[in-house]
Tab-separated table of C-alpha atoms in Angstrom:
chain	number	residue	atom	x	y	z
A	586	MET	CA	-26.032	5.957	-6.896
A	587	ALA	CA	-23.383	3.786	-5.233
A	588	GLY	CA	-20.182	5.355	-4.027
A	589	LYS	CA	-16.717	4.555	-5.351
A	590	ILE	CA	-14.124	2.325	-3.732
A	591	ARG	CA	-10.460	3.349	-3.730
A	592	ASN	CA	-8.032	0.492	-3.073
A	593	TYR	CA	-4.476	0.644	-1.754
A	594	PHE	CA	-2.082	-0.870	0.760
A	595	ALA	CA	-1.039	1.022	3.893
A	596	GLY	CA	1.410	-1.646	5.056
A	597	GLY	CA	3.753	-3.950	3.207
A	598	ASN	CA	6.085	-6.934	3.400
A	599	THR	CA	9.262	-5.274	2.153
A	600	ALA	CA	13.031	-5.613	1.943
A	601	ARG	CA	13.075	-3.451	5.093
A	602	GLY	CA	10.680	-5.679	7.045
A	603	PHE	CA	7.020	-4.932	7.619
A	604	TYR	CA	6.627	-1.262	6.741
A	605	SER	CA	3.667	0.752	7.978
A	606	LEU	CA	2.177	3.876	6.412
A	607	TYR	CA	-1.032	3.658	8.452
A	608	ASP	CA	-0.553	6.898	10.383
A	609	SER	CA	-0.474	8.928	7.169
A	610	ASN	CA	-3.847	7.560	6.056
A	611	LEU	CA	-5.602	7.678	9.429
A	612	GLN	CA	-4.758	11.331	10.065
A	613	GLY	CA	-7.613	13.793	10.281
A	614	LEU	CA	-10.276	11.270	11.312
A	615	ASP	CA	-12.850	12.287	13.917
A	616	ARG	CA	-13.535	8.669	14.852
A	617	LEU	CA	-11.375	5.570	14.546
A	618	PHE	CA	-12.411	2.096	15.654
A	619	ILE	CA	-9.354	-0.059	16.347
A	620	LEU	CA	-10.265	-3.731	16.136
A	621	LYS	CA	-8.458	-6.203	18.381
A	622	GLY	CA	-8.681	-9.980	18.290
A	623	GLY	CA	-6.851	-13.008	16.966
A	624	PRO	CA	-6.911	-14.411	13.433
A	625	GLY	CA	-10.324	-15.607	12.319
A	626	THR	CA	-12.260	-13.361	14.691
A	627	GLY	CA	-14.040	-11.577	11.836
A	628	LYS	CA	-12.176	-8.242	11.707
A	629	SER	CA	-11.852	-8.114	7.920
A	630	SER	CA	-15.442	-9.281	7.320
A	631	LEU	CA	-16.804	-6.698	9.763
A	632	MET	CA	-14.902	-3.869	8.048
A	633	LYS	CA	-15.952	-4.996	4.558
A	634	LYS	CA	-19.625	-5.139	5.578
A	635	ILE	CA	-19.608	-1.662	7.093
A	636	GLY	CA	-17.728	-0.291	4.082
A	637	GLN	CA	-20.198	-1.873	1.667
A	638	GLU	CA	-23.148	-0.460	3.624
A	639	TRP	CA	-21.853	3.083	3.127
A	640	VAL	CA	-20.933	2.514	-0.526
A	641	GLU	CA	-24.548	1.494	-1.118
A	642	LYS	CA	-25.628	4.737	0.567
A	643	GLY	CA	-23.605	6.641	-2.039
A	644	TYR	CA	-20.470	7.351	0.001
A	645	ASP	CA	-16.951	6.875	-1.355
A	646	ILE	CA	-14.757	4.620	0.769
A	647	GLU	CA	-11.117	3.606	0.934
A	648	LEU	CA	-10.146	-0.034	1.448
A	649	LEU	CA	-6.743	-0.648	3.016
A	650	HIS	CA	-5.797	-4.100	1.765
A	651	CYS	CA	-3.825	-6.738	3.648
A	652	SER	CA	-0.453	-7.560	2.084
A	653	SER	CA	-0.299	-10.931	3.871
A	654	ASP	CA	-3.749	-12.188	2.838
A	655	ASN	CA	-5.057	-11.334	-0.619
A	656	SER	CA	-8.702	-11.742	0.394
A	657	SER	CA	-8.581	-9.591	3.546
A	658	VAL	CA	-8.609	-5.887	4.320
A	659	ASP	CA	-6.804	-4.187	7.181
A	660	GLY	CA	-8.920	-1.059	7.226
A	661	VAL	CA	-11.799	0.933	5.773
A	662	ILE	CA	-12.146	4.713	5.725
A	663	ILE	CA	-15.253	6.780	4.937
A	664	PRO	CA	-13.607	10.155	4.141
A	665	ALA	CA	-16.807	12.234	4.027
A	666	LEU	CA	-17.682	11.135	7.572
A	667	LYS	CA	-14.062	11.246	8.791
A	668	VAL	CA	-14.602	7.750	10.185
A	669	GLY	CA	-12.345	4.722	9.939
A	670	LEU	CA	-12.017	1.152	11.134
A	671	VAL	CA	-8.643	-0.557	11.253
A	672	ASP	CA	-7.135	-3.864	12.325
A	673	GLY	CA	-5.027	-2.934	15.347
A	674	THR	CA	-3.301	-6.292	15.837
A	675	ALA	CA	0.365	-6.934	15.058
A	676	PRO	CA	2.164	-6.124	12.846
A	677	HIS	CA	0.082	-2.978	12.251
A	678	VAL	CA	-0.084	-1.634	15.782
A	679	ILE	CA	-1.976	1.667	15.818
A	680	GLU	CA	-1.005	4.171	18.515
A	681	PRO	CA	-4.012	6.285	19.603
A	682	LYS	CA	-3.529	10.072	19.577
A	683	ALA	CA	-6.673	10.876	21.599
A	684	PRO	CA	-7.910	7.620	23.175
A	685	GLY	CA	-11.655	7.671	23.829
A	686	ALA	CA	-12.153	11.026	22.148
A	687	VAL	CA	-11.159	9.842	18.665
A	688	GLU	CA	-9.941	6.259	18.893
A	689	GLU	CA	-11.878	3.438	20.474
A	690	TYR	CA	-10.627	-0.119	20.947
A	691	ILE	CA	-13.103	-2.828	19.953
A	692	ASN	CA	-12.236	-6.256	21.365
A	693	LEU	CA	-13.595	-9.075	19.191
A	694	GLY	CA	-12.026	-11.436	21.723
A	695	GLU	CA	-15.263	-10.968	23.671
A	696	ALA	CA	-16.775	-13.446	21.211
A	697	TRP	CA	-14.385	-16.344	21.707
A	698	ASN	CA	-14.472	-19.328	24.029
A	699	SER	CA	-11.274	-18.967	26.055
A	700	ARG	CA	-11.474	-22.528	27.339
A	701	ALA	CA	-11.576	-23.938	23.822
A	702	LEU	CA	-8.543	-21.837	22.917
A	703	HIS	CA	-6.683	-22.841	26.078
A	704	VAL	CA	-7.007	-26.500	25.101
A	705	GLN	CA	-5.230	-25.622	21.826
A	706	LYS	CA	-2.598	-23.433	23.518
A	707	ASN	CA	0.450	-25.444	22.427
A	708	LYS	CA	-0.683	-25.636	18.812
A	709	ILE	CA	-1.505	-21.912	18.781
A	710	GLN	CA	1.943	-21.040	20.127
A	711	LYS	CA	3.677	-23.385	17.678
A	712	LEU	CA	1.812	-21.985	14.656
A	713	THR	CA	2.385	-18.405	15.806
A	714	ASN	CA	6.140	-19.034	16.052
A	715	GLN	CA	6.227	-20.737	12.651
A	716	ILE	CA	4.362	-17.807	11.068
A	717	SER	CA	6.817	-15.347	12.608
A	718	HIS	CA	9.793	-17.339	11.302
A	719	SER	CA	8.270	-17.498	7.799
A	720	PHE	CA	7.907	-13.714	7.720
A	721	GLN	CA	11.464	-13.221	8.967
A	722	HIS	CA	12.753	-15.527	6.199
A	723	ALA	CA	10.701	-13.559	3.670
A	724	TYR	CA	12.091	-10.208	4.839
A	725	ALA	CA	15.686	-11.497	4.870
A	726	THR	CA	15.259	-12.851	1.335
A	727	PHE	CA	13.682	-9.615	0.080
A	728	LYS	CA	16.713	-7.825	1.561
A	729	GLU	CA	19.031	-10.086	-0.453
A	730	ALA	CA	16.951	-9.333	-3.552
A	731	LEU	CA	17.296	-5.591	-2.879
A	732	GLU	CA	21.099	-5.923	-2.699
A	733	ILE	CA	21.036	-7.671	-6.092
A	734	HIS	CA	18.755	-4.924	-7.421
A	735	ASP	CA	21.208	-2.266	-6.179
A	736	ASP	CA	23.963	-3.877	-8.276
A	737	TRP	CA	21.603	-3.896	-11.272
A	738	GLU	CA	20.916	-0.174	-10.755
A	739	LYS	CA	24.633	0.731	-10.765
A	740	ILE	CA	24.896	-0.129	-14.486
A	741	TYR	CA	22.390	2.558	-15.414
A	742	ILE	CA	23.377	5.092	-12.756
A	743	ASN	CA	26.917	5.038	-14.201
A	744	SER	CA	25.515	5.566	-17.727
A	745	MET	CA	23.064	8.332	-16.854
A	746	ASN	CA	23.046	11.981	-17.927
A	747	PHE	CA	22.125	13.725	-14.659
A	748	LYS	CA	21.919	17.172	-16.280
A	749	LYS	CA	19.244	15.897	-18.660
A	750	ALA	CA	17.487	14.245	-15.709
A	751	ASP	CA	17.258	17.594	-13.920
A	752	GLN	CA	16.026	19.287	-17.108
A	753	LEU	CA	13.313	16.640	-17.580
A	754	THR	CA	12.154	16.994	-13.973
A	755	ASN	CA	12.055	20.798	-14.182
A	756	LYS	CA	10.131	20.621	-17.459
A	757	LEU	CA	7.502	18.406	-15.836
A	758	ILE	CA	7.272	20.677	-12.779
A	759	ASP	CA	6.634	23.663	-15.065
A	760	SER	CA	4.126	21.664	-17.101
A	761	PHE	CA	2.200	20.488	-14.022
A	762	PHE	CA	2.191	23.615	-11.885
A	763	GLY	CA	3.299	26.622	-13.936
A	764	LYS	CA	3.148	29.606	-11.548
A	765	MET	CA	0.364	28.011	-9.502
A	766	LYS	CA	0.525	28.448	-5.723
A	767	LEU	CA	-2.429	27.514	-3.498
A	768	ASN	CA	-3.001	29.334	-0.231
A	769	LYS	CA	-3.669	26.247	1.905
A	770	THR	CA	-1.933	23.491	3.800
A	771	PRO	CA	-1.590	20.519	1.444
A	772	ASP	CA	-3.077	17.144	2.343
A	773	VAL	CA	-0.223	14.683	1.825
A	774	ARG	CA	-0.855	10.929	2.036
A	775	HIS	CA	1.776	8.199	1.899
A	776	ARG	CA	0.605	4.801	0.644
A	777	PHE	CA	1.586	1.728	-1.355
A	778	LEU	CA	0.011	1.235	-4.786
A	779	GLY	CA	0.964	-2.435	-4.582
A	780	ALA	CA	2.518	-5.040	-2.361
A	781	ALA	CA	4.412	-8.310	-2.217
A	782	THR	CA	1.708	-10.821	-1.277
A	783	PRO	CA	1.464	-14.611	-0.899
A	784	GLN	CA	0.235	-14.650	-4.510
A	785	GLY	CA	3.071	-12.445	-5.774
A	786	ALA	CA	3.069	-8.757	-6.665
A	787	VAL	CA	-0.377	-7.103	-6.623
A	788	ASP	CA	-1.149	-3.485	-7.496
A	789	PHE	CA	-4.120	-1.128	-7.768
A	790	VAL	CA	-2.854	1.268	-10.452
A	791	PRO	CA	-5.984	0.991	-12.674
A	792	ASN	CA	-8.306	1.667	-9.723
A	793	LEU	CA	-6.243	4.549	-8.340
A	794	THR	CA	-5.932	6.299	-11.710
A	795	GLU	CA	-9.348	5.516	-13.226
A	796	GLU	CA	-10.662	9.086	-12.745
A	797	ILE	CA	-7.391	10.812	-13.673
A	798	PRO	CA	-7.545	12.503	-17.122
A	799	LYS	CA	-3.769	12.795	-17.617
A	800	ARG	CA	-1.555	9.789	-16.885
A	801	TYR	CA	2.207	9.629	-17.422
A	802	PHE	CA	3.692	6.132	-17.784
A	803	ILE	CA	7.363	6.184	-16.801
A	804	LYS	CA	9.394	3.536	-18.598
A	805	GLY	CA	13.021	2.796	-17.877
A	806	ARG	CA	15.488	0.489	-16.176
A	807	PRO	CA	16.513	0.045	-12.518
A	808	GLY	CA	18.568	3.093	-11.568
A	809	SER	CA	17.336	5.334	-14.403
A	810	GLY	CA	16.029	7.990	-12.007
A	811	LYS	CA	12.307	7.193	-11.880
A	812	SER	CA	11.945	7.352	-8.082
A	813	THR	CA	14.167	10.432	-7.721
A	814	MET	CA	12.068	12.315	-10.256
A	815	LEU	CA	8.835	11.301	-8.488
A	816	LYS	CA	10.214	12.519	-5.141
A	817	LYS	CA	11.064	15.914	-6.660
A	818	LEU	CA	7.632	16.221	-8.277
A	819	ALA	CA	5.900	15.353	-4.983
A	820	ALA	CA	7.986	17.930	-3.105
A	821	ALA	CA	7.256	20.585	-5.737
A	822	GLY	CA	3.527	19.947	-5.472
A	823	GLU	CA	3.583	20.097	-1.697
A	824	GLU	CA	5.528	23.381	-1.771
A	825	ARG	CA	2.774	24.863	-3.949
A	826	GLY	CA	0.011	23.790	-1.569
A	827	MET	CA	-1.168	20.874	-3.713
A	828	ASP	CA	-2.722	17.788	-2.149
A	829	VAL	CA	-0.396	14.892	-2.940
A	830	GLU	CA	-0.865	11.140	-2.882
A	831	ILE	CA	2.599	9.581	-2.644
A	832	TYR	CA	2.776	5.879	-3.437
A	833	HIS	CA	5.837	4.032	-2.177
A	834	CYS	CA	7.401	0.954	-3.705
A	835	GLY	CA	6.044	-2.226	-2.099
A	836	PHE	CA	9.485	-3.828	-2.381
A	837	ASP	CA	11.655	-0.907	-1.226
A	838	PRO	CA	9.560	1.676	0.667
A	839	HIS	CA	12.400	4.212	0.424
A	840	SER	CA	11.599	4.439	-3.305
A	841	LEU	CA	8.478	5.883	-4.924
A	842	ASP	CA	6.317	4.285	-7.622
A	843	MET	CA	3.621	6.890	-8.214
A	844	VAL	CA	2.486	10.418	-7.407
A	845	ILE	CA	-1.071	11.661	-7.928
A	846	PHE	CA	-2.202	15.307	-7.939
A	847	ARG	CA	-5.999	14.883	-8.025
A	848	GLU	CA	-6.648	18.640	-8.051
A	849	LEU	CA	-4.719	18.808	-11.329
A	850	GLY	CA	-6.057	15.538	-12.710
A	851	VAL	CA	-2.493	14.206	-13.071
A	852	ALA	CA	-0.942	10.848	-12.196
A	853	ILE	CA	2.647	9.891	-12.947
A	854	PHE	CA	3.922	6.417	-12.165
A	855	ASP	CA	6.662	3.862	-12.682
A	856	SER	CA	5.111	1.632	-15.326
A	857	THR	CA	7.700	-1.148	-15.345
A	858	ALA	CA	7.395	-4.707	-14.009
A	859	PRO	CA	5.854	-5.837	-11.729
A	860	HIS	CA	3.324	-3.012	-12.326
A	861	GLU	CA	3.759	-2.622	-16.077
A	862	TYR	CA	0.977	-0.844	-17.949
A	863	PHE	CA	0.654	0.811	-21.327
A	864	PRO	CA	-1.396	3.780	-22.576
A	865	SER	CA	-5.038	2.839	-23.138
A	866	ARG	CA	-6.866	6.193	-23.050
A	867	ASP	CA	-6.677	9.619	-24.640
A	868	GLY	CA	-4.274	11.735	-22.612
A	869	ASP	CA	-1.996	8.844	-21.635
A	870	GLU	CA	1.684	9.591	-22.302
A	871	ILE	CA	4.919	7.597	-22.045
A	872	ILE	CA	8.115	9.051	-20.560
A	873	ASP	CA	11.012	6.752	-21.527
A	874	MET	CA	13.858	7.408	-19.078
A	875	TYR	CA	16.201	4.991	-20.856
A	876	GLU	CA	15.758	6.714	-24.185
A	877	ILE	CA	16.092	10.229	-22.756
A	878	LEU	CA	18.759	9.816	-20.069
A	879	ILE	CA	20.857	6.667	-20.525
A	880	GLU	CA	23.922	6.335	-22.755
A	881	PRO	CA	22.823	4.574	-25.982
A	882	GLY	CA	23.992	0.978	-26.196
A	883	THR	CA	24.099	0.411	-22.419
A	884	ASP	CA	21.704	-2.555	-22.613
A	885	GLU	CA	23.771	-4.182	-25.335
A	886	LEU	CA	27.119	-3.510	-23.668
A	887	PHE	CA	26.071	-5.149	-20.385
A	888	ALA	CA	23.623	-7.682	-21.877
A	889	GLU	CA	25.156	-10.801	-20.317
A	890	PHE	CA	25.596	-9.219	-16.869
A	891	ILE	CA	22.039	-7.854	-16.958
A	892	SER	CA	20.636	-11.236	-17.967
A	893	ASN	CA	22.436	-12.979	-15.090
A	894	ILE	CA	21.507	-10.398	-12.483
A	895	ALA	CA	17.866	-10.299	-13.633
A	896	GLU	CA	17.662	-14.070	-13.199
A	897	LYS	CA	19.221	-13.931	-9.712
A	898	TYR	CA	16.804	-11.169	-8.711
A	899	LYS	CA	13.776	-13.066	-10.040
A	900	ASN	CA	14.802	-16.227	-8.157
A	901	LYS	CA	15.213	-14.349	-4.863
A	902	MET	CA	11.827	-12.637	-5.273
A	903	ASN	CA	10.179	-16.006	-5.961
A	904	GLU	CA	11.869	-17.494	-2.907
A	905	ALA	CA	10.698	-14.618	-0.695
A	906	THR	CA	7.161	-14.963	-2.046
A	907	SER	CA	7.201	-18.675	-1.189
A	908	TYR	CA	7.883	-17.746	2.461
A	909	LEU	CA	4.880	-15.375	2.402
A	910	ALA	CA	2.774	-18.187	0.968
A	911	LYS	CA	4.004	-20.488	3.755
A	912	ALA	CA	3.082	-17.878	6.369
A	913	LYS	CA	-0.387	-17.580	4.811
A	914	SER	CA	-0.868	-21.366	4.873
A	915	LEU	CA	0.101	-21.513	8.559
A	916	HIS	CA	-2.113	-18.512	9.291
A	917	ASP	CA	-5.057	-20.331	7.692
A	918	GLU	CA	-4.482	-23.235	10.121
A	919	LEU	CA	-4.404	-20.812	13.037
A	920	GLU	CA	-7.593	-19.121	11.834
A	921	LYS	CA	-9.474	-22.433	11.864
A	922	ILE	CA	-8.721	-22.846	15.578
A	923	TYR	CA	-10.106	-19.386	16.388
A	924	VAL	CA	-13.111	-19.697	14.064
A	925	ALA	CA	-14.124	-22.920	15.853
A	926	ALA	CA	-13.981	-21.088	19.194
A	927	MET	CA	-15.958	-18.024	18.076
A	928	ASP	CA	-19.560	-17.044	18.699
A	929	PHE	CA	-20.155	-14.885	15.648
A	930	SER	CA	-23.541	-13.708	16.921
A	931	VAL	CA	-21.526	-11.629	19.413
A	932	VAL	CA	-19.462	-10.202	16.536
A	933	GLU	CA	-22.680	-9.295	14.723
A	934	LYS	CA	-23.853	-7.357	17.787
A	935	ILE	CA	-20.522	-5.526	17.921
A	936	GLN	CA	-20.859	-4.711	14.224
A	937	ALA	CA	-24.400	-3.406	14.764
A	938	ARG	CA	-23.180	-1.194	17.625
A	939	ILE	CA	-20.394	0.277	15.463
A	940	ALA	CA	-22.807	0.763	12.557
A	941	GLU	CA	-25.244	2.607	14.819
A	942	GLU	CA	-22.533	4.908	16.138
A	943	ILE	CA	-21.431	5.736	12.587
A	944	ASN	CA	-25.064	6.482	11.692
A	945	VAL	CA	-25.283	8.897	14.625
A	946	LEU	CA	-22.021	10.575	13.552
A	947	ALA	CA	-23.312	10.855	9.975
A	948	GLY	CA	-26.553	12.428	11.251
A	949	SER	CA	-24.681	15.011	13.288
A	950	LYS	CA	-22.561	15.962	10.255
A	951	VAL	CA	-25.694	16.420	8.106
A	952	GLN	CA	-27.150	18.763	10.762
A	953	LEU	CA	-23.945	20.779	10.780
């Protein structure tokens, strides 16, 4: 039987620049292959092929998706083997903890024709600079959108019953954990459930929660306490020795969008746009923060202001996304230059060498 694939982002294009959560997801690996090489050198394809090979062997894998290219991955992890492969080129620079012993650099640049690239040097440098500027424009515009969002939040923060918010959080903590306390060090992972991409907001909520029996859909408005409650629930789980998957907001990584306690079979997540979902299975439950915590009539009282600010926010987000799309278009041009200079038979040999080493590692784990 084929294994399962879990999808998430470990890096994101956010209002605080490119934000990396790679270290949290690469911890605990016995072997990590860090792939180096320019765009179009086959890093994503190599990782997908190796991941698929192990899925077909019945192993579960994790795919770390690329927030700047919807069709690419930035990493693959085979948890049962404690093996991972990751794109180690900017902006996700991976710092080795035990070079050689755990991490190994793999240079796909071995497969390119340096002379052919040298001829295109000026074009490569120009495109690289244009891509960098597009990302900087995107981050600056996301930052402006966040400032607008902060003003939007103030309406609801000023109308919120914080005592009731604490009571709701404590009720959920009691419901989830009771008097449970596990005698182990919890495995805590920080990730993104979604990301701002060249094609707009993308998320993996259905995939990440498909095996979770009990799902809580948090509804509410900006500033109605969703992230704060999730942070408190995550901390409470960690204190009790629970493994916790903490999913940050792809727009503002200082906020949380979801927490999963797989040992309990519980997921609780912000189910508002751009990752809006509704109950579809037995066990699904809505928690409406507006209804429970916000002064009745707040929406109506500030209707015109909310309408204006929502429109401004939407326009800024669309503008920022257009810069990501521009960066992707330029990146595609850059890729073509590298693809034309590549000898992919060399990449295939590198892939075969990595695959063989993983096979050896898998064999040694079976013997243990």
